[in-house]
PDB file of C-alpha atoms in Angstrom:
ATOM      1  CA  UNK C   1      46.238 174.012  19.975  1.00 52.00           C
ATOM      2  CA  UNK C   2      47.983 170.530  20.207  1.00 53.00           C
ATOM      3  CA  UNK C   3      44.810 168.906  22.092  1.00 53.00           C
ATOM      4  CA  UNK C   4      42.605 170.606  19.166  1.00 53.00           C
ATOM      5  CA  UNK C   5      44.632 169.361  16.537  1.00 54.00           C
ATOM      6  CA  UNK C   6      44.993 165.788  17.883  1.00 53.00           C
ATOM      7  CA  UNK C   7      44.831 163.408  14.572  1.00 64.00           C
ATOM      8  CA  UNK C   8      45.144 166.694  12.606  1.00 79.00           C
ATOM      9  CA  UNK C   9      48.597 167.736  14.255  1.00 82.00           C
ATOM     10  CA  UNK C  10      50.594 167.744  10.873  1.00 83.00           C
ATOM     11  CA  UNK C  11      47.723 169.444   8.844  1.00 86.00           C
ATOM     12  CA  UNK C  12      47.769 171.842  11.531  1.00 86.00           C
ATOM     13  CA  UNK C  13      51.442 171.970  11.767  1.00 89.00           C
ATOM     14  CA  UNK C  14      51.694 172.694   7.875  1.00 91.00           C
ATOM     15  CA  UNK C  15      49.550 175.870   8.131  1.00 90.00           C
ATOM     16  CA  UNK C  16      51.385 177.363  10.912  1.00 92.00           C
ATOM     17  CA  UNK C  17      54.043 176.825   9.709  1.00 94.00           C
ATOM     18  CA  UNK C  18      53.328 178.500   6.122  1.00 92.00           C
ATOM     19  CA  UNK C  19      52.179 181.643   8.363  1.00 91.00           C
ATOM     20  CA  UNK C  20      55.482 181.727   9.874  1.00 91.00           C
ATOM     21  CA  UNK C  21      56.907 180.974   6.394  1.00 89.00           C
ATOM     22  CA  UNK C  22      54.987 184.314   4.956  1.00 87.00           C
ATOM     23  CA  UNK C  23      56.729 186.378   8.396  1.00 80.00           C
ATOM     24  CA  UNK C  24      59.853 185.534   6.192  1.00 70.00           C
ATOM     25  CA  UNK C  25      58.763 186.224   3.554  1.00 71.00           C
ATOM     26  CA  UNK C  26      57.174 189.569   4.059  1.00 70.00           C
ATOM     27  CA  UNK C  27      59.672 191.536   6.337  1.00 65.00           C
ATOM     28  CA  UNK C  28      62.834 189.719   6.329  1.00 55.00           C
ATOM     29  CA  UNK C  29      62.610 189.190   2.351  1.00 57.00           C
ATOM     30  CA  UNK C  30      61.779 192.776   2.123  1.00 64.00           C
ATOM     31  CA  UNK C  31      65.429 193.542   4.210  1.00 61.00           C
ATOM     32  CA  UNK C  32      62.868 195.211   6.804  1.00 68.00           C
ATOM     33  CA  UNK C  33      64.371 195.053  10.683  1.00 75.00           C
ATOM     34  CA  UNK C  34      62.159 192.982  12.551  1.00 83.00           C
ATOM     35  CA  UNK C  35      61.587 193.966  16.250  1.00 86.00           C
ATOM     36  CA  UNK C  36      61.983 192.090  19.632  1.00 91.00           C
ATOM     37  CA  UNK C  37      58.128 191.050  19.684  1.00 93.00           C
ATOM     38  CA  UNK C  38      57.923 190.087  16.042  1.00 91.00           C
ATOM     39  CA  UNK C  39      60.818 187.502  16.831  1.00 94.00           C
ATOM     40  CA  UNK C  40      59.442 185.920  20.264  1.00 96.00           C
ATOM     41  CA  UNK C  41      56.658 185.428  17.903  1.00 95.00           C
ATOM     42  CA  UNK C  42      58.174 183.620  15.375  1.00 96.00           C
ATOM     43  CA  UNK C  43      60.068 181.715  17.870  1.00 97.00           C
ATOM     44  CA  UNK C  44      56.844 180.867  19.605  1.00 97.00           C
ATOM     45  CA  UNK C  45      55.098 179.528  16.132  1.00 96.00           C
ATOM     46  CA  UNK C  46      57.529 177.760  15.085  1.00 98.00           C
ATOM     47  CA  UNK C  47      58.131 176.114  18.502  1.00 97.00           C
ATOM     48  CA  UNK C  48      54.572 175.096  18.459  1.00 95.00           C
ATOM     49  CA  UNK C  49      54.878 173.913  14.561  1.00 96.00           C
ATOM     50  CA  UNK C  50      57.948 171.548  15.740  1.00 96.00           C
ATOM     51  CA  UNK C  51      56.016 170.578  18.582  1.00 94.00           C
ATOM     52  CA  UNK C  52      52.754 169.588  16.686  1.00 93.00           C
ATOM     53  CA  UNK C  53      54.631 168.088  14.108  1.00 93.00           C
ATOM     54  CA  UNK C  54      58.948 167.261  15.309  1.00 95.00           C
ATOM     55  CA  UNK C  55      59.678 165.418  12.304  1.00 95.00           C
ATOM     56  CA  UNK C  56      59.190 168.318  10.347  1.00 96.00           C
ATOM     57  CA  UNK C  57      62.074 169.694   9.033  1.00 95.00           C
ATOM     58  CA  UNK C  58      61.319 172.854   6.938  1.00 95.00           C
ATOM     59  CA  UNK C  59      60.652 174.345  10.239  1.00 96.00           C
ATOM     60  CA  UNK C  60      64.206 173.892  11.666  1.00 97.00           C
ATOM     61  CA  UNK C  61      65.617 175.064   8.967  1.00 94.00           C
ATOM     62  CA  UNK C  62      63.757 178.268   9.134  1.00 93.00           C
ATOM     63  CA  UNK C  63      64.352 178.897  12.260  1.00 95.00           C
ATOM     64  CA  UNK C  64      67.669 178.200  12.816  1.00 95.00           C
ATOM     65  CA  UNK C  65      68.808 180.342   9.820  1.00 90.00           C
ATOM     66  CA  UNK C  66      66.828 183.185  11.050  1.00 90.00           C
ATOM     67  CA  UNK C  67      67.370 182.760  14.830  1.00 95.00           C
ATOM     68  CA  UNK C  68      70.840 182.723  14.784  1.00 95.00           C
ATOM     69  CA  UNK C  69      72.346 185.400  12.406  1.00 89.00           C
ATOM     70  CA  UNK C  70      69.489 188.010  12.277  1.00 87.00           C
ATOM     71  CA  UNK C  71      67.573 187.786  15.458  1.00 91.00           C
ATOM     72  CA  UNK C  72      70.982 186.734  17.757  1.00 94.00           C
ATOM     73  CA  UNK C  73      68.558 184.600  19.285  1.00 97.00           C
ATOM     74  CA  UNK C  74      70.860 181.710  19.949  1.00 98.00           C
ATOM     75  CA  UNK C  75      69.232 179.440  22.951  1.00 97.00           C
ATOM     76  CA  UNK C  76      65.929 179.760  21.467  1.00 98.00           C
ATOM     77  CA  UNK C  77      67.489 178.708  17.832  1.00 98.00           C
ATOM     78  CA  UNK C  78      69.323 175.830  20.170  1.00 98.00           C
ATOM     79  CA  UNK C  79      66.018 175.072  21.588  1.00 98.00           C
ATOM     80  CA  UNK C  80      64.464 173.972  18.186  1.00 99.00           C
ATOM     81  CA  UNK C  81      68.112 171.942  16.763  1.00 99.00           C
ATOM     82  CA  UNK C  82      67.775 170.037  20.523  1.00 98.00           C
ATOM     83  CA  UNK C  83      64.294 169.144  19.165  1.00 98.00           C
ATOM     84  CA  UNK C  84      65.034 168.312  15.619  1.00 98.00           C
ATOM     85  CA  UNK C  85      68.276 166.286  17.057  1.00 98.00           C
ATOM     86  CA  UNK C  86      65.493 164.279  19.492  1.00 98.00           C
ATOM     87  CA  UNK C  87      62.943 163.928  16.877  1.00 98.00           C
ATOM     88  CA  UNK C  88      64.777 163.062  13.717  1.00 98.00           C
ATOM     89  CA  UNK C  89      67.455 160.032  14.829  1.00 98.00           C
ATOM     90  CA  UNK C  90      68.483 159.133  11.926  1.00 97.00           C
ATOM     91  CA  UNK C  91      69.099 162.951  10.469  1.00 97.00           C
ATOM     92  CA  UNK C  92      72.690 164.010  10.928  1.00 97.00           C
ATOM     93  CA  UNK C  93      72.323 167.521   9.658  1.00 95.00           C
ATOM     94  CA  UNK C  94      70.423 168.893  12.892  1.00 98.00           C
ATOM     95  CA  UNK C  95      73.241 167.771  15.439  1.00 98.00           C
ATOM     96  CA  UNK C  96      75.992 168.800  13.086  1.00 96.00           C
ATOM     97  CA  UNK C  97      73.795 172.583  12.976  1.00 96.00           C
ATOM     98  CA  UNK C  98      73.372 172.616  16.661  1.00 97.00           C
ATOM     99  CA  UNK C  99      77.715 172.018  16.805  1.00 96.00           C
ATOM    100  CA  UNK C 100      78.350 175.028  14.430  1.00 95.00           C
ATOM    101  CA  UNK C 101      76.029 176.785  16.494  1.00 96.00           C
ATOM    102  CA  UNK C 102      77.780 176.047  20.130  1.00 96.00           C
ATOM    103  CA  UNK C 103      80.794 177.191  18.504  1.00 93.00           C
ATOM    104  CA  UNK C 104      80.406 179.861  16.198  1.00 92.00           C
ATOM    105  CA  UNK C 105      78.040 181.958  18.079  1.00 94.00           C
ATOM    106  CA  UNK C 106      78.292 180.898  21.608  1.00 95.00           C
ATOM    107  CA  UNK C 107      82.250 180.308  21.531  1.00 91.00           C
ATOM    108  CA  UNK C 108      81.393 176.510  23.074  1.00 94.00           C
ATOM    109  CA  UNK C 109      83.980 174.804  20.956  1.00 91.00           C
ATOM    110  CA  UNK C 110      84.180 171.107  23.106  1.00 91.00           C
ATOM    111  CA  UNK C 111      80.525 171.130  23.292  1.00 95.00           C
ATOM    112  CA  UNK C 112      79.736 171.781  19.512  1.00 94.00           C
ATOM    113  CA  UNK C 113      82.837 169.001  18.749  1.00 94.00           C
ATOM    114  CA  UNK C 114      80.821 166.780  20.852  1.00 95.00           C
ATOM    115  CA  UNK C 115      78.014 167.562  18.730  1.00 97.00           C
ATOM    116  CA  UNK C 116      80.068 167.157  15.528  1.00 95.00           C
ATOM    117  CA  UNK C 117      81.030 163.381  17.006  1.00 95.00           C
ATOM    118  CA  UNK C 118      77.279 163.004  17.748  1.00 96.00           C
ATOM    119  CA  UNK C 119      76.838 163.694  14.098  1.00 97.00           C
ATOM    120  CA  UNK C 120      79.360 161.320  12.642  1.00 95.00           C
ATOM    121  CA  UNK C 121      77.865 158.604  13.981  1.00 96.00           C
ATOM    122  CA  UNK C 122      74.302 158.887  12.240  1.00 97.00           C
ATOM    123  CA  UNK C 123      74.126 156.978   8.607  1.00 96.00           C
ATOM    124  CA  UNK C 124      75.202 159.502   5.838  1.00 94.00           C
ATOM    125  CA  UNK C 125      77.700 162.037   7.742  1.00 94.00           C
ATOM    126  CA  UNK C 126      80.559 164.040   6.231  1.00 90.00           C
ATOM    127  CA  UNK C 127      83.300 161.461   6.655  1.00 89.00           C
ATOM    128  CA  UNK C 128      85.158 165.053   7.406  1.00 87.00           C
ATOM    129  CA  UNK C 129      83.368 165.453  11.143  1.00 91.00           C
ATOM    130  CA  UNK C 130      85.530 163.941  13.109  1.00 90.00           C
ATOM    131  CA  UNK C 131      88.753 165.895  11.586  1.00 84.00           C
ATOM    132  CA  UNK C 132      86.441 168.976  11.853  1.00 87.00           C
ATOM    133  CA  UNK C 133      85.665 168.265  15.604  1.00 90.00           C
ATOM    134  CA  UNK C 134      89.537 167.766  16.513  1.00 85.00           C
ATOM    135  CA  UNK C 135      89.955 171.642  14.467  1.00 82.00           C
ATOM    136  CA  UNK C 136      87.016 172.670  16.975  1.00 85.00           C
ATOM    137  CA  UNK C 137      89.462 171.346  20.159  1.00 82.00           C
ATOM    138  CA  UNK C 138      92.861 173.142  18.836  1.00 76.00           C
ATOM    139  CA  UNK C 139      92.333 175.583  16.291  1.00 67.00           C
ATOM    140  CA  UNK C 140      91.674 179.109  16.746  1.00 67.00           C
ATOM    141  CA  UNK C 141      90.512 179.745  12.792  1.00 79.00           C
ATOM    142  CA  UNK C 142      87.639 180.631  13.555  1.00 86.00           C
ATOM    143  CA  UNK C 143      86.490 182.306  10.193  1.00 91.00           C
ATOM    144  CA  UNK C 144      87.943 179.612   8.069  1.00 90.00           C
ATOM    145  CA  UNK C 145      85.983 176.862  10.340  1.00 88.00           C
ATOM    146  CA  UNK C 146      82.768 179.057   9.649  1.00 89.00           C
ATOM    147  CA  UNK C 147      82.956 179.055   6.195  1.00 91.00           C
ATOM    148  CA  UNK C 148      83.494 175.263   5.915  1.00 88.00           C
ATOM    149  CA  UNK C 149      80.157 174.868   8.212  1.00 88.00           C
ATOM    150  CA  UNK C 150      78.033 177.406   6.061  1.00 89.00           C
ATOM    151  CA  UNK C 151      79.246 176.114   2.937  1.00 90.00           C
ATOM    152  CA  UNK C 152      77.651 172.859   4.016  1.00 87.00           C
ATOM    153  CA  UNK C 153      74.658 174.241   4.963  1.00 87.00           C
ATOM    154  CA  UNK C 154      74.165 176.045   1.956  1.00 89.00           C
ATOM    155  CA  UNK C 155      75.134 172.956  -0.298  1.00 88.00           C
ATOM    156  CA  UNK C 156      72.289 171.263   1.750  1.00 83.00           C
ATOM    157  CA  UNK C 157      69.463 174.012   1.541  1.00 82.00           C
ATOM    158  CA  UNK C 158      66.424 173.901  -0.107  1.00 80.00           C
ATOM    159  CA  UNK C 159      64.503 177.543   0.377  1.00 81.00           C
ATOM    160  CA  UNK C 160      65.722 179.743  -2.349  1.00 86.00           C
ATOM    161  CA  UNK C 161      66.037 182.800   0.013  1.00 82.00           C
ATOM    162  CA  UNK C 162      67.608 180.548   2.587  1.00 81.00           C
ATOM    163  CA  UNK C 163      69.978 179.591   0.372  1.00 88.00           C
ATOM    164  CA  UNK C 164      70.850 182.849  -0.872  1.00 90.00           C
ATOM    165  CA  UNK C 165      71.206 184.230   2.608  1.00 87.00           C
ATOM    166  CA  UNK C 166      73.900 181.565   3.163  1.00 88.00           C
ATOM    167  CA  UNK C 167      76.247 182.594   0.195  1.00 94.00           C
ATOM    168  CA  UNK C 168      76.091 186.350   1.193  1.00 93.00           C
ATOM    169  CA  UNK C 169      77.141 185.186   4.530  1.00 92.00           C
ATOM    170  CA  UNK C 170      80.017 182.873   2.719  1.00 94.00           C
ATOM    171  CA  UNK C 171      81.257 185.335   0.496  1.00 96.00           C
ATOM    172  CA  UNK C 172      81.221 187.959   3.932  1.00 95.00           C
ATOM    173  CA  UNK C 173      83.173 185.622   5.768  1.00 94.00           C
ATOM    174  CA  UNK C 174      85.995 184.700   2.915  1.00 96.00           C
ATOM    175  CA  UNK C 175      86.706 188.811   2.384  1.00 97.00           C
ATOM    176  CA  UNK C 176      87.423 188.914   6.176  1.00 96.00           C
ATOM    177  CA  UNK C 177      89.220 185.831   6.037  1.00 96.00           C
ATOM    178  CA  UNK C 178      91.248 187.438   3.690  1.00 97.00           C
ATOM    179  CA  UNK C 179      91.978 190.458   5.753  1.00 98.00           C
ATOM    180  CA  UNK C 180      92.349 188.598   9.191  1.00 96.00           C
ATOM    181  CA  UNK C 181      95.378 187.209   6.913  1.00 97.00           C
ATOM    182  CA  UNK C 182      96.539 190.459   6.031  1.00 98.00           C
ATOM    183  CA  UNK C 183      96.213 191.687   9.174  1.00 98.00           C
ATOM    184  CA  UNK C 184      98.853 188.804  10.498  1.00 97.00           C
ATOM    185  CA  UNK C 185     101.066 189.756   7.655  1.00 98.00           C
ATOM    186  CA  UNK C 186     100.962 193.278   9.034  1.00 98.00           C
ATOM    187  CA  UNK C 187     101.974 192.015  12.448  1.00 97.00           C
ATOM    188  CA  UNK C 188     104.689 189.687  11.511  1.00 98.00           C
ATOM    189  CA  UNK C 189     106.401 192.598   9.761  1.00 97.00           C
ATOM    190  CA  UNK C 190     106.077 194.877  11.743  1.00 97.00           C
ATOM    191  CA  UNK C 191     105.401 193.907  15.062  1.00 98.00           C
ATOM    192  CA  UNK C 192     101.809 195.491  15.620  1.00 97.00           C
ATOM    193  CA  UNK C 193      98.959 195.620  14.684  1.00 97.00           C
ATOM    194  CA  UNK C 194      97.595 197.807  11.847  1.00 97.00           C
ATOM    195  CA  UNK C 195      95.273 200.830  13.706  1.00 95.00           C
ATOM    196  CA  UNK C 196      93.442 200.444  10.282  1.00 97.00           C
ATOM    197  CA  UNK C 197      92.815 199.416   6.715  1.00 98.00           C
ATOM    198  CA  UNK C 198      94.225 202.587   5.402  1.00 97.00           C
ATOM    199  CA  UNK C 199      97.686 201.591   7.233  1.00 97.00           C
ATOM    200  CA  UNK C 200      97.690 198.037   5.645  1.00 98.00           C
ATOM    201  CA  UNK C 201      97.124 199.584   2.044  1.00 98.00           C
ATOM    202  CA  UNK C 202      99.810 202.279   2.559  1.00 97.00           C
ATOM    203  CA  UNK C 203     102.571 199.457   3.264  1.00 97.00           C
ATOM    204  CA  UNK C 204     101.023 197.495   0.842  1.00 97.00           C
ATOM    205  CA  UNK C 205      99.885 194.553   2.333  1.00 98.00           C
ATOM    206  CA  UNK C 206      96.292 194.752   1.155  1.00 98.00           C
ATOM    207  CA  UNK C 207      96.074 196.282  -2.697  1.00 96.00           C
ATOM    208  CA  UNK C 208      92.318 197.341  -1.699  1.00 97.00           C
ATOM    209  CA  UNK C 209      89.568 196.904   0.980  1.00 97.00           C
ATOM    210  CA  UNK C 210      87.275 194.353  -0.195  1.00 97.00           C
ATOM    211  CA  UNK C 211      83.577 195.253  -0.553  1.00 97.00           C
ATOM    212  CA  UNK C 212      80.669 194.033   2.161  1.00 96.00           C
ATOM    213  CA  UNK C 213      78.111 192.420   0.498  1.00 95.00           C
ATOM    214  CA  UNK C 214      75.523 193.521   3.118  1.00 93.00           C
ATOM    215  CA  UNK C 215      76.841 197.285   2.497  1.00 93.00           C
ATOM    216  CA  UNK C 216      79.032 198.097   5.180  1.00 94.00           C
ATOM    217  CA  UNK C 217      82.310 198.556   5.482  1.00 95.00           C
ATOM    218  CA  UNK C 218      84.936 196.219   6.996  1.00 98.00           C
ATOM    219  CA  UNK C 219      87.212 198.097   9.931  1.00 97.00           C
ATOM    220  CA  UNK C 220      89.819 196.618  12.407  1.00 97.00           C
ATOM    221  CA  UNK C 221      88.467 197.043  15.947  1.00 95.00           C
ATOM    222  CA  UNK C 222      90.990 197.989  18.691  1.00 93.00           C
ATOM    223  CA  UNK C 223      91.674 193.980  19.614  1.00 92.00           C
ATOM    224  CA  UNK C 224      93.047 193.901  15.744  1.00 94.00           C
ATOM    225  CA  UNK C 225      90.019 191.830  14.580  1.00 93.00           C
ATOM    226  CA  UNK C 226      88.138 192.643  11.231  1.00 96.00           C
ATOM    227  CA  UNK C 227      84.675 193.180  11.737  1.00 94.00           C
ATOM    228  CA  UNK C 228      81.974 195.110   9.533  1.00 94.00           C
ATOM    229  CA  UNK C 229      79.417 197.780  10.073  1.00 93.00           C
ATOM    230  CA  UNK C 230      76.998 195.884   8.944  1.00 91.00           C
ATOM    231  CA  UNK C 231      77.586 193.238  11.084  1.00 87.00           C
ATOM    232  CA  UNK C 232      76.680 190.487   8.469  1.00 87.00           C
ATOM    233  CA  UNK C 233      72.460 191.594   7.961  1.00 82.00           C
ATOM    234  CA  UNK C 234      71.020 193.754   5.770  1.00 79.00           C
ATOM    235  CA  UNK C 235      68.802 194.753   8.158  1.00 69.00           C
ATOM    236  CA  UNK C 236      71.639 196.970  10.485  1.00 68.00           C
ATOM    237  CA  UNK C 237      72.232 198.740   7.203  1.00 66.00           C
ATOM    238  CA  UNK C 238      68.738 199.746   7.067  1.00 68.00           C
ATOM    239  CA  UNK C 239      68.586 200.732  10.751  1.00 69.00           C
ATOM    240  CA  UNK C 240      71.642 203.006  10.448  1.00 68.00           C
ATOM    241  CA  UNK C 241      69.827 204.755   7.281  1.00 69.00           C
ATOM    242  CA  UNK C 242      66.664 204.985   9.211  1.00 68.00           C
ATOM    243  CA  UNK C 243      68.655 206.213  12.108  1.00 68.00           C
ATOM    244  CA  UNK C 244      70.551 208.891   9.977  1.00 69.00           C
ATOM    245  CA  UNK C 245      67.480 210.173   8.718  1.00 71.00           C
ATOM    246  CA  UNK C 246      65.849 210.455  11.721  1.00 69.00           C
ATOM    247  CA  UNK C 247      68.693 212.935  13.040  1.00 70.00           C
ATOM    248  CA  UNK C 248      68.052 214.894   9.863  1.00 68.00           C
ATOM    249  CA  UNK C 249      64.578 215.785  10.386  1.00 62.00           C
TER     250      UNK C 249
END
């Protein structure tokens, strides 16, 4: 494709990537549950779109976003910031990406600090990177740290349904903020932890069990950490309700 395009790469580029763009839109958009192959594929496009075209950004964007929290493709989504970081020079958003990524998902806190440093130094930065780099060396928070990295990204989106996605995902994360908190108040008074939500309303730590905007329901695992059924994407809820009525048939 690249040697066909040749002074047509970005033409070419753009219409790739707007049939990647309609992938989005049509099953994603729809809360459908992608499978394995649909995914490689829109990795593949989208690799070739970035390769056709690297300054591109939509296409990182995209990617990333989609890569990442719904596909738990994280090297592949990795792949494409690398690129982007390469590519774009003077753009401080992709290395800054590629740090919350390193530490979020793949628990790689020094390298995605290093990335946040990498960041600071390109012309327009958060003057707040290199404080939010030293919180990536020492600090354990790692649900607070999320939400100050998505609230970033969704200050900075453009795509409507992007965007979106991202304040689901923020509003998620501060309700489970908000019960790792309890859950610490449970321990310091009592010295354990809570075997449930149910125990942390009884002694009145919690006055309710905050709602999960994807539709699941937020439990404590047996570690003591909050997590959700859903596990942050619509598309596990409509899995399990697939699943369920499957069984009944």
């Amino acid at each position: 494709v690249k040697l066909m395009a040749m002074e047509y790469r970005s033409i070419v580029a753009d219409f790739l990537f707007v049939r990647v763009s309609q992938f989005y839109g049509g099953k994603v958009g729809e809360k459908k549950s992608p499978v394995k192959e649909d995914w490689q594929w829109f990795y593949r496009n989208l690799d070739l779109v970035t390769e056709l075209d690297p300054w591109f950004q939509d296409p990182y964007y995209l990617g990333n976003g989609m890569l990442t929290w719904d596909a738990k493709m994280y090297k592949e989504a990795n792949v494409l910031l690398k690129k982007a970081t390469d590519a774009r020079t003077w753009d401080w958003w992709f290395p800054f990406m590629l740090g919350f990524n390193k530490f979020f998902f793949l628990g790689e806190n020094k390298e995605g600090a290093e990335y946040l440093l990498k960041a600071y130094e390109r012309p327009g930065a958060w003057t707040i990177l290199p404080s939010l780099a030293a919180r990536l060396y020492h600090d354990d928070r790692k649900t607070d740290n999320a939400i100050t990295f998505l609230t970033g990204f969704w200050k900075n989106e453009k795509d409507e349904k992007v965007k979106k996605a991202y304040a689901v995902r923020i509003e998620a994360l501060k309700k489970i903020s908000i019960l790792e908190k309890a859950v610490v108040r449970f321990k310091l008074k009592f010295g354990r932890l809570p075997e449930n939500m149910d125990k942390m309303l009884i002694y009145g730590i919690i006055k309710g069990v905050p709602k999960d905007p994807y539709g699941g329901r937020f439990y404590i695992d047996e570690r003591g950490a909050v997590r959700t059924t859903s596990k942050l994407a619509f598309a596990t809820i409509e899995r399990q309700k697939k699943e369920a009525l499957q069984k009944q048939k």
